[in-house]
XYZ file of C-alpha atoms in Angstrom:
607
model
C 22.588 110.950 -20.380
C 20.575 111.447 -23.885
C 18.441 114.018 -24.697
C 16.600 115.700 -27.257
C 16.696 119.180 -27.537
C 15.470 121.565 -30.083
C 17.715 124.916 -30.211
C 14.537 127.055 -28.963
C 15.246 124.665 -25.644
C 18.860 126.236 -25.555
C 17.317 129.812 -24.520
C 19.782 131.347 -21.869
C 22.268 128.704 -22.172
C 26.272 129.910 -21.994
C 28.358 127.469 -23.777
C 32.476 127.461 -22.455
C 34.676 126.226 -25.182
C 38.114 125.334 -23.065
C 42.087 125.395 -24.248
C 42.506 121.864 -25.235
C 39.827 122.610 -28.180
C 40.743 123.702 -31.801
C 39.608 126.772 -33.049
C 36.190 127.077 -35.285
C 36.667 126.112 -38.924
C 33.658 124.604 -41.179
C 34.454 125.807 -44.928
C 31.880 126.933 -47.149
C 30.364 124.143 -48.390
C 29.784 122.486 -44.547
C 28.072 125.952 -44.152
C 26.198 125.598 -46.947
C 25.056 122.542 -46.287
C 23.554 122.660 -43.040
C 21.336 125.705 -44.557
C 19.844 124.115 -47.461
C 18.934 120.654 -45.307
C 17.345 122.442 -42.222
C 15.466 124.560 -45.446
C 14.447 121.645 -47.423
C 13.213 119.679 -44.379
C 9.812 119.172 -44.429
C 8.180 119.211 -40.698
C 5.562 117.270 -41.089
C 3.202 115.669 -38.119
C 6.059 115.368 -35.119
C 9.136 115.284 -37.384
C 12.068 117.300 -36.657
C 15.519 117.881 -38.630
C 18.528 116.187 -36.290
C 21.854 117.664 -35.662
C 24.581 115.015 -34.643
C 25.869 115.124 -30.992
C 26.659 117.665 -28.455
C 28.818 116.570 -25.482
C 28.203 118.838 -23.031
C 28.897 118.840 -18.758
C 27.533 121.441 -16.377
C 30.509 123.881 -14.882
C 29.882 123.279 -11.023
C 29.526 126.098 -9.149
C 27.255 128.080 -11.702
C 24.407 128.344 -13.079
C 22.379 125.419 -14.442
C 23.070 127.273 -17.919
C 26.066 127.118 -17.747
C 28.111 124.232 -19.700
C 30.651 123.319 -20.957
C 30.795 122.007 -24.983
C 33.172 119.479 -24.711
C 32.156 118.290 -28.307
C 30.014 119.872 -30.749
C 30.482 122.952 -30.622
C 31.489 123.916 -34.665
C 27.872 122.869 -35.275
C 26.569 125.094 -32.192
C 28.984 127.857 -33.526
C 27.830 127.817 -36.764
C 23.843 127.920 -35.232
C 25.211 130.733 -33.159
C 25.624 132.643 -36.338
C 22.506 131.409 -38.455
C 20.898 133.161 -35.471
C 23.061 136.514 -35.284
C 22.383 136.693 -39.037
C 19.072 136.284 -37.979
C 18.834 139.060 -35.713
C 18.003 136.755 -32.888
C 19.804 135.410 -29.750
C 19.334 132.180 -27.923
C 22.020 130.942 -26.615
C 25.889 132.518 -25.919
C 29.444 130.913 -26.771
C 32.559 131.316 -24.748
C 36.085 130.454 -26.693
C 38.674 130.138 -24.031
C 41.255 130.493 -26.334
C 41.595 134.078 -27.368
C 38.760 136.586 -25.273
C 39.008 138.467 -28.574
C 36.895 135.345 -30.252
C 35.050 135.466 -28.087
C 34.015 139.120 -28.248
C 33.799 139.278 -32.070
C 31.780 136.305 -32.423
C 29.259 137.379 -29.577
C 28.757 141.270 -31.483
C 29.249 139.602 -35.396
C 26.239 141.135 -36.605
C 27.258 144.571 -35.526
C 30.773 144.131 -36.505
C 30.435 142.881 -40.188
C 28.831 144.289 -42.951
C 27.617 141.834 -45.574
C 29.126 142.801 -48.966
C 27.191 141.319 -51.514
C 28.613 137.562 -52.927
C 27.459 134.948 -55.381
C 26.962 131.791 -52.695
C 26.074 129.782 -55.616
C 29.773 130.036 -56.919
C 32.353 126.849 -56.571
C 33.352 126.328 -53.420
C 37.099 126.926 -54.344
C 35.942 130.071 -56.004
C 33.634 131.543 -53.091
C 36.926 130.274 -50.829
C 38.614 132.791 -53.174
C 36.621 135.747 -52.767
C 36.458 135.819 -49.090
C 39.366 135.638 -48.702
C 39.487 139.062 -50.612
C 36.555 139.910 -48.079
C 38.647 139.062 -45.589
C 42.053 141.272 -46.550
C 39.593 143.977 -47.022
C 38.436 143.638 -43.465
C 40.918 143.684 -41.636
C 43.245 146.554 -43.317
C 40.909 148.973 -41.673
C 40.084 146.731 -38.926
C 43.377 144.828 -37.553
C 42.112 144.491 -33.677
C 40.041 141.128 -35.050
C 42.585 139.999 -37.469
C 43.074 136.183 -35.183
C 42.388 132.429 -37.098
C 39.567 132.074 -35.191
C 37.105 135.668 -36.500
C 38.514 134.548 -39.872
C 36.706 131.773 -40.310
C 33.153 132.922 -38.262
C 33.921 136.426 -40.433
C 33.295 134.078 -43.597
C 30.153 131.843 -42.055
C 28.825 135.215 -41.320
C 29.518 136.374 -45.136
C 27.912 132.610 -46.554
C 25.105 132.603 -44.275
C 24.165 136.926 -44.303
C 23.733 136.250 -48.306
C 22.244 132.982 -48.299
C 19.584 134.835 -46.564
C 19.790 137.908 -48.719
C 18.613 136.136 -51.957
C 15.446 134.772 -49.806
C 11.932 136.620 -49.718
C 11.154 137.320 -45.747
C 8.331 134.624 -46.134
C 11.023 132.042 -46.744
C 13.089 133.499 -43.782
C 10.228 133.444 -41.324
C 9.734 129.748 -42.818
C 13.315 129.001 -42.377
C 13.893 130.546 -39.094
C 10.686 128.258 -37.772
C 12.517 125.298 -38.810
C 15.273 126.338 -36.981
C 14.417 127.153 -33.974
C 11.372 124.537 -33.467
C 12.091 122.059 -35.727
C 15.723 121.334 -35.127
C 16.631 119.316 -32.790
C 20.115 118.576 -31.553
C 21.528 115.444 -29.303
C 22.117 116.088 -26.015
C 24.968 113.939 -24.584
C 25.215 114.939 -20.675
C 28.689 114.105 -19.291
C 27.787 113.035 -15.685
C 30.704 111.349 -14.200
C 32.742 113.971 -12.727
C 36.084 111.447 -11.933
C 37.248 112.261 -15.875
C 39.153 115.685 -16.878
C 37.012 116.710 -19.487
C 39.732 116.921 -22.004
C 40.282 113.325 -21.230
C 36.239 113.407 -22.199
C 37.432 114.509 -25.571
C 40.141 112.337 -26.294
C 37.979 109.938 -25.723
C 34.749 111.197 -27.922
C 37.551 111.495 -30.690
C 38.952 108.189 -30.131
C 35.305 106.468 -30.549
C 35.927 105.452 -26.879
C 32.419 107.166 -25.809
C 29.720 104.786 -27.018
C 28.169 107.345 -28.666
C 26.943 104.782 -31.660
C 24.114 105.264 -33.496
C 22.345 102.298 -32.454
C 22.618 103.230 -29.181
C 20.499 106.549 -30.401
C 17.961 104.381 -31.825
C 17.450 102.526 -28.649
C 16.598 105.787 -26.583
C 14.119 106.458 -28.642
C 12.717 103.235 -28.480
C 12.463 103.249 -25.028
C 10.570 106.652 -25.125
C 8.734 105.749 -28.154
C 5.593 103.800 -27.439
C 2.028 104.109 -26.780
C 1.373 103.807 -23.219
C 2.870 107.639 -21.900
C -0.694 107.352 -20.722
C -0.290 104.343 -18.190
C 2.714 104.138 -16.689
C 2.940 99.963 -15.893
C 2.321 98.933 -19.470
C 4.848 101.992 -20.444
C 7.492 100.383 -18.535
C 6.660 96.811 -19.809
C 6.498 97.972 -22.805
C 10.119 99.233 -22.093
C 11.212 96.132 -20.458
C 10.332 93.572 -23.810
C 12.184 96.088 -26.449
C 15.133 95.973 -23.962
C 14.699 92.469 -23.412
C 14.725 91.924 -27.187
C 17.863 94.072 -27.865
C 19.681 92.199 -25.482
C 18.675 88.846 -27.129
C 19.538 89.689 -30.741
C 22.480 91.887 -29.874
C 23.774 88.321 -28.045
C 22.810 86.400 -31.182
C 24.684 88.974 -33.813
C 27.734 88.582 -31.692
C 28.213 84.724 -32.739
C 30.926 85.611 -35.385
C 29.312 82.251 -37.564
C 26.184 84.336 -37.584
C 27.654 87.863 -38.128
C 30.019 86.922 -41.144
C 27.694 85.418 -42.761
C 25.806 88.337 -43.104
C 28.317 90.767 -43.570
C 31.426 91.371 -44.859
C 32.605 94.558 -42.346
C 34.560 93.844 -39.009
C 32.466 95.085 -36.428
C 36.006 95.348 -34.432
C 35.192 99.373 -34.656
C 31.795 100.030 -33.469
C 31.166 96.789 -31.556
C 27.343 97.507 -31.675
C 26.256 94.599 -33.893
C 22.506 95.491 -34.151
C 23.569 98.642 -35.668
C 23.501 96.646 -38.959
C 19.426 95.603 -38.901
C 18.598 99.282 -38.051
C 20.781 100.479 -41.582
C 18.716 98.017 -43.198
C 15.482 98.815 -42.372
C 16.623 102.908 -43.226
C 18.515 101.304 -46.710
C 21.448 103.528 -45.671
C 23.481 104.119 -49.105
C 26.705 102.438 -49.125
C 28.738 105.218 -49.522
C 26.895 107.578 -46.851
C 29.617 108.429 -44.005
C 27.459 109.833 -41.759
C 27.927 107.322 -38.368
C 24.209 108.836 -37.586
C 22.075 108.182 -40.912
C 19.722 105.630 -39.395
C 19.679 107.840 -35.807
C 18.609 110.525 -38.182
C 16.230 109.048 -39.835
C 14.268 107.109 -37.402
C 14.180 110.172 -35.291
C 11.847 111.815 -37.864
C 9.305 109.323 -37.473
C 6.601 109.978 -35.217
C 5.617 106.706 -34.777
C 8.398 103.692 -34.127
C 7.759 100.136 -35.495
C 9.723 98.098 -32.871
C 8.527 94.609 -34.504
C 9.735 95.327 -37.609
C 13.344 94.607 -36.318
C 12.671 92.089 -34.622
C 10.834 90.357 -38.034
C 13.901 90.926 -39.440
C 16.381 89.547 -37.160
C 14.075 86.522 -37.165
C 13.927 86.253 -41.147
C 17.969 86.692 -41.148
C 18.525 83.984 -38.404
C 15.906 81.496 -39.889
C 18.398 82.273 -43.468
C 21.400 81.220 -40.840
C 19.414 78.040 -39.755
C 19.150 76.947 -43.123
C 22.118 75.257 -44.373
C 20.956 76.117 -48.466
C 20.728 79.433 -47.446
C 23.695 79.947 -45.603
C 26.013 78.312 -47.728
C 24.448 80.213 -50.946
C 24.254 84.026 -49.223
C 26.895 83.387 -47.475
C 28.846 83.134 -50.612
C 27.185 86.049 -52.826
C 27.944 88.604 -49.288
C 31.867 87.248 -49.156
C 32.180 87.194 -52.773
C 30.420 91.086 -53.204
C 28.294 89.513 -55.762
C 24.959 91.382 -53.565
C 25.072 92.830 -50.133
C 22.621 92.020 -47.324
C 20.663 94.856 -48.010
C 19.818 93.999 -51.984
C 19.105 90.175 -50.901
C 16.258 91.450 -48.404
C 15.148 93.265 -51.555
C 14.866 90.194 -53.446
C 13.430 88.623 -50.614
C 10.166 91.066 -50.816
C 10.243 90.493 -54.404
C 9.953 86.515 -54.238
C 6.733 84.809 -54.201
C 7.758 81.412 -52.055
C 10.866 80.089 -50.261
C 11.518 77.925 -53.697
C 11.221 81.707 -55.909
C 13.206 83.306 -53.339
C 16.792 80.608 -53.282
C 16.079 80.456 -56.727
C 17.264 84.426 -57.735
C 20.508 83.770 -54.896
C 21.089 80.738 -57.007
C 20.474 83.406 -59.970
C 23.102 85.508 -58.595
C 25.902 83.220 -59.170
C 24.681 82.384 -62.522
C 24.949 86.168 -63.930
C 28.619 86.422 -63.205
C 29.474 82.513 -63.689
C 28.052 83.101 -67.294
C 29.835 86.655 -68.470
C 31.520 86.495 -71.250
C 34.904 88.470 -72.575
C 34.295 90.529 -74.979
C 37.799 90.616 -76.516
C 37.475 86.662 -77.068
C 33.877 85.884 -76.978
C 34.763 82.908 -74.338
C 33.118 82.576 -71.094
C 35.147 84.596 -68.248
C 35.181 81.614 -66.124
C 34.642 78.517 -68.666
C 36.276 75.843 -66.348
C 39.069 74.329 -69.237
C 39.957 78.159 -69.024
C 40.067 79.842 -66.764
C 44.178 80.760 -65.364
C 45.502 81.539 -62.510
C 47.630 84.769 -64.032
C 45.018 85.721 -66.098
C 41.560 85.999 -64.082
C 42.723 85.194 -60.316
C 39.210 87.298 -59.438
C 38.082 84.411 -60.894
C 40.084 81.479 -59.546
C 39.399 82.884 -56.604
C 35.256 82.697 -56.684
C 35.150 79.126 -58.498
C 37.704 77.598 -55.802
C 35.316 79.108 -53.082
C 32.162 77.920 -54.279
C 34.041 74.318 -54.738
C 34.383 74.437 -50.717
C 30.857 75.750 -50.398
C 29.250 73.441 -52.190
C 31.658 70.282 -50.672
C 30.076 71.904 -47.675
C 26.356 71.741 -48.908
C 26.601 68.376 -50.866
C 28.062 66.766 -47.598
C 25.685 64.072 -46.035
C 26.147 65.243 -42.339
C 25.757 68.731 -40.573
C 28.799 70.468 -41.502
C 28.912 74.438 -42.606
C 30.955 76.196 -44.117
C 32.945 78.750 -41.541
C 32.669 81.951 -43.383
C 33.880 83.459 -39.705
C 37.356 82.044 -40.354
C 37.663 82.702 -43.834
C 36.560 86.095 -43.493
C 39.059 86.850 -40.165
C 42.145 85.139 -42.071
C 41.234 88.122 -44.770
C 44.460 87.633 -46.973
C 43.312 84.866 -49.898
C 45.845 83.579 -52.030
C 45.962 80.945 -54.758
C 48.121 78.053 -54.329
C 49.898 75.834 -56.992
C 49.230 72.575 -56.291
C 52.645 71.181 -58.137
C 55.178 74.284 -57.081
C 54.764 76.945 -60.350
C 57.838 77.689 -59.779
C 60.741 78.641 -56.637
C 62.347 81.512 -54.758
C 65.457 82.057 -53.921
C 67.254 80.721 -51.138
C 69.369 82.792 -49.059
C 69.424 81.815 -45.361
C 71.769 79.230 -45.126
C 69.148 77.512 -42.632
C 66.576 77.959 -45.578
C 68.797 76.018 -47.931
C 69.101 73.665 -44.931
C 65.563 72.210 -44.847
C 65.056 72.275 -48.000
C 68.130 69.843 -48.795
C 66.690 67.957 -45.413
C 63.816 67.384 -46.769
C 64.127 66.169 -50.222
C 66.580 63.946 -49.228
C 63.936 62.588 -47.071
C 61.832 62.313 -49.799
C 63.841 60.682 -52.229
C 65.841 58.392 -49.828
C 61.892 56.563 -49.218
C 61.852 56.156 -52.735
C 65.061 54.484 -53.734
C 63.396 51.326 -54.481
C 61.313 52.549 -56.791
C 62.338 51.647 -60.787
C 64.441 55.552 -60.782
C 66.697 54.271 -58.015
C 69.667 55.688 -60.678
C 68.598 59.141 -60.769
C 67.405 59.685 -57.495
C 71.308 58.728 -56.395
C 71.818 61.269 -58.879
C 70.006 64.009 -57.074
C 71.494 62.591 -53.667
C 75.107 63.504 -54.858
C 74.105 66.679 -56.228
C 71.802 67.559 -52.853
C 75.269 66.011 -51.007
C 77.155 69.313 -52.422
C 74.822 71.552 -51.274
C 74.594 70.114 -47.745
C 78.088 70.397 -47.669
C 78.349 74.365 -48.228
C 74.497 75.774 -46.202
C 76.308 75.611 -42.913
C 78.942 79.134 -44.126
C 77.660 82.251 -43.363
C 76.405 83.384 -46.294
C 75.228 81.168 -48.948
C 78.197 81.762 -52.336
C 76.685 82.300 -55.702
C 77.714 78.900 -56.916
C 75.549 77.977 -54.334
C 72.773 79.627 -55.476
C 73.910 78.503 -59.029
C 73.515 74.667 -57.892
C 70.408 74.816 -55.755
C 68.611 76.565 -59.033
C 69.993 73.645 -60.930
C 69.034 70.789 -58.902
C 65.913 72.568 -57.673
C 64.586 72.413 -61.127
C 65.996 68.537 -61.418
C 63.429 67.722 -57.874
C 60.476 69.730 -59.826
C 61.442 67.745 -62.720
C 61.508 64.514 -61.167
C 58.184 64.934 -59.290
C 56.164 65.598 -62.361
C 57.157 69.532 -63.265
C 54.279 70.283 -65.798
C 56.266 71.913 -69.251
C 52.712 72.875 -70.199
C 52.045 76.632 -68.838
C 48.015 76.530 -69.140
C 47.890 73.559 -67.390
C 50.320 74.714 -64.859
C 48.050 77.514 -64.069
C 44.901 75.785 -64.668
C 42.161 75.010 -62.813
C 43.291 71.140 -62.196
C 46.149 72.700 -60.214
C 45.119 75.619 -58.279
C 44.008 75.518 -54.840
C 43.083 78.215 -52.255
C 44.844 79.004 -49.152
C 45.666 82.207 -46.929
C 48.794 83.997 -47.438
C 50.918 82.792 -44.395
C 50.368 78.899 -45.261
C 50.887 79.325 -48.651
C 54.154 81.573 -47.548
C 54.797 78.175 -45.530
C 54.888 75.554 -48.736
C 56.847 77.775 -50.874
C 60.098 75.963 -52.582
C 58.315 72.474 -51.905
C 57.456 69.578 -53.559
C 53.755 67.871 -53.630
C 54.860 65.610 -51.192
C 56.018 68.103 -48.668
C 53.254 70.303 -49.217
C 51.533 67.700 -48.164
C 53.207 66.931 -45.066
C 53.707 70.405 -43.449
C 50.122 71.038 -44.721
C 48.753 68.258 -41.944
C 50.982 69.694 -40.159
C 49.826 73.207 -40.027
C 45.834 72.031 -39.951
C 46.687 69.714 -37.116
C 48.042 72.595 -34.831
C 46.230 74.969 -35.655
C 48.734 77.869 -37.323
C 51.754 78.296 -37.833
C 54.957 79.556 -36.141
C 56.515 82.845 -37.107
C 59.131 84.785 -35.422
C 57.948 83.020 -32.274
C 54.020 83.769 -32.794
C 51.594 81.591 -33.647
C 49.922 82.485 -36.313
C 46.188 80.647 -36.555
C 45.829 78.887 -40.166
C 42.318 77.952 -41.540
C 42.908 75.290 -44.224
C 39.930 74.900 -47.118
C 38.163 71.598 -47.182
C 39.272 71.155 -50.377
C 42.639 72.194 -50.764
C 43.232 69.626 -48.093
C 41.364 67.065 -50.016
C 44.010 67.965 -53.179
C 46.709 67.165 -50.510
C 45.050 64.042 -49.325
C 44.839 62.829 -53.088
C 40.391 62.533 -51.841
C 39.408 63.513 -55.703
C 42.117 61.267 -57.860
C 40.767 57.679 -58.669
C 44.937 56.169 -58.584
C 46.167 56.836 -54.662
C 48.851 53.882 -55.508
C 50.693 56.914 -54.454
C 51.797 59.823 -52.368
C 54.456 61.949 -53.736
C 53.301 63.636 -57.260
C 50.441 65.709 -58.425
C 50.335 63.572 -61.701
C 48.110 64.708 -64.919
C 45.412 62.334 -64.068
C 45.252 63.752 -59.678
C 44.659 67.284 -62.421
C 42.213 66.243 -64.139
C 40.306 64.060 -61.675
C 39.969 67.225 -59.319
C 39.082 69.525 -62.565
C 36.297 66.602 -62.906
C 34.609 66.934 -59.734
C 34.886 70.342 -59.679
C 32.730 71.117 -62.594
C 30.430 68.483 -61.344
C 30.085 69.990 -57.976
C 29.494 72.950 -59.749
C 27.370 72.229 -62.857
C 24.160 73.809 -61.882
C 26.376 77.442 -62.255
C 29.146 77.002 -65.110
C 28.479 78.160 -68.556
C 27.679 75.926 -70.892
C 29.596 74.969 -74.190
């Protein structure tokens, strides 16, 4: 059960920290952060400073205000030490690990004398000076020498010195903010079937849903304008709950989710949280899991319509075929995230204006120049696998996107498949080179595939050359059954392989070999499966993988998503001459590159 409790409301509460928990050990920076955050907070209207959750369970057969502190002891202990330095007693904490630690903490203000120290010092220097003070202290008070007291001592010295450099009026204001305007998320565990230790483990492994989104939901459900009208209040709560479920259900559609973000939500299954982070403009570098909750908790009035309208806008973009493909591309290539795109939309006058601005995001990237050579990085004739693989992937993916977008049907590029695959690579349509085959079964398969292909072509006018290659392959076949492939067989394989690739149209020019006309987008698993293969064999393998929806690896089927343009190249969709399907010729490369240029004409640089 969730509540919001001010520090004042903890008066006469007693907390027990059981022995399964680690001891208190906040460092200098963490203690100073909470002091400075509370001091800088302005409690205008009903705003309050919100601490992260505290998880408690009532202690059976005890006073109603006695709790086991399952999670949050670092925060509550720090607040306790601050209150002690302010000579204010509200609640108590009992550490079960060491009785002497609990006794030291409860009397800390009388046991420790403040030693003047500059809290503005660098944290590392400050830590060293505090260590010196501690050594001096325990040399005279050896009975208090334990690790808990060491950290209590340091925190108290920091806090008391931080307060000492402030006027009394400033201290009074700070105390009021701490006691009355600072609240914590009070999470009361009512289920008694699970041990507290297991609850603690679950919380720290993320199994208990103390999520940012659920805490925000609680705020929306209790914060509406109908408190004086129970019927209307309940009706509004039901409306929000139904809207929430509908939005969450829609965002659970992976096609929708991966259109909006790169984030893998498996660690946090509540996807509606993305909307709250957008509205509260959560910084991309923020590590605070409760950032948006804190922002909402400081507002006196919450606007549920704002959440609904944002969702409807994102849904509208998802359903719009043009915006779906362009925004999806921009997000997937990290040209801009959905936060930035929302801002662009706010600054757009019309839908057409917005669409043009999204296109401009891609144009800006695609029309960058290399400072050293003063040439366009994305010049289609200069793109090179080895020089700029990132730019190659950008172009190949956009080619796929534009292929879907310009088709006559309602096909949509599946960003969910693309992003879930994660490991993408660039495939040389005509093999770049081949890795050596060390396993007999691999060598056997290679020999069989190429022998079968060459036999299909024996009526070709190059029959003599084909027969020579078949003889060399037969030599390899005789030795493939050995447990280990001999060195001379490996050498023969390398020689024969080179001849096979030359026969099937080896590309001598390095720029052509690594140019965009010989490159396609492929996931790494499929790419690995095509290694050491000529164009025709790659084509056969790819059709099999596409038909079966995956690759068999070590007895397990691994999913594979082959982009449409990659399939098209191996089907020779772009080639004007399809009289033969065994070679990827220079003319095939030219036709393929021309199609890329035509589809991407609005984005590629103009020479």
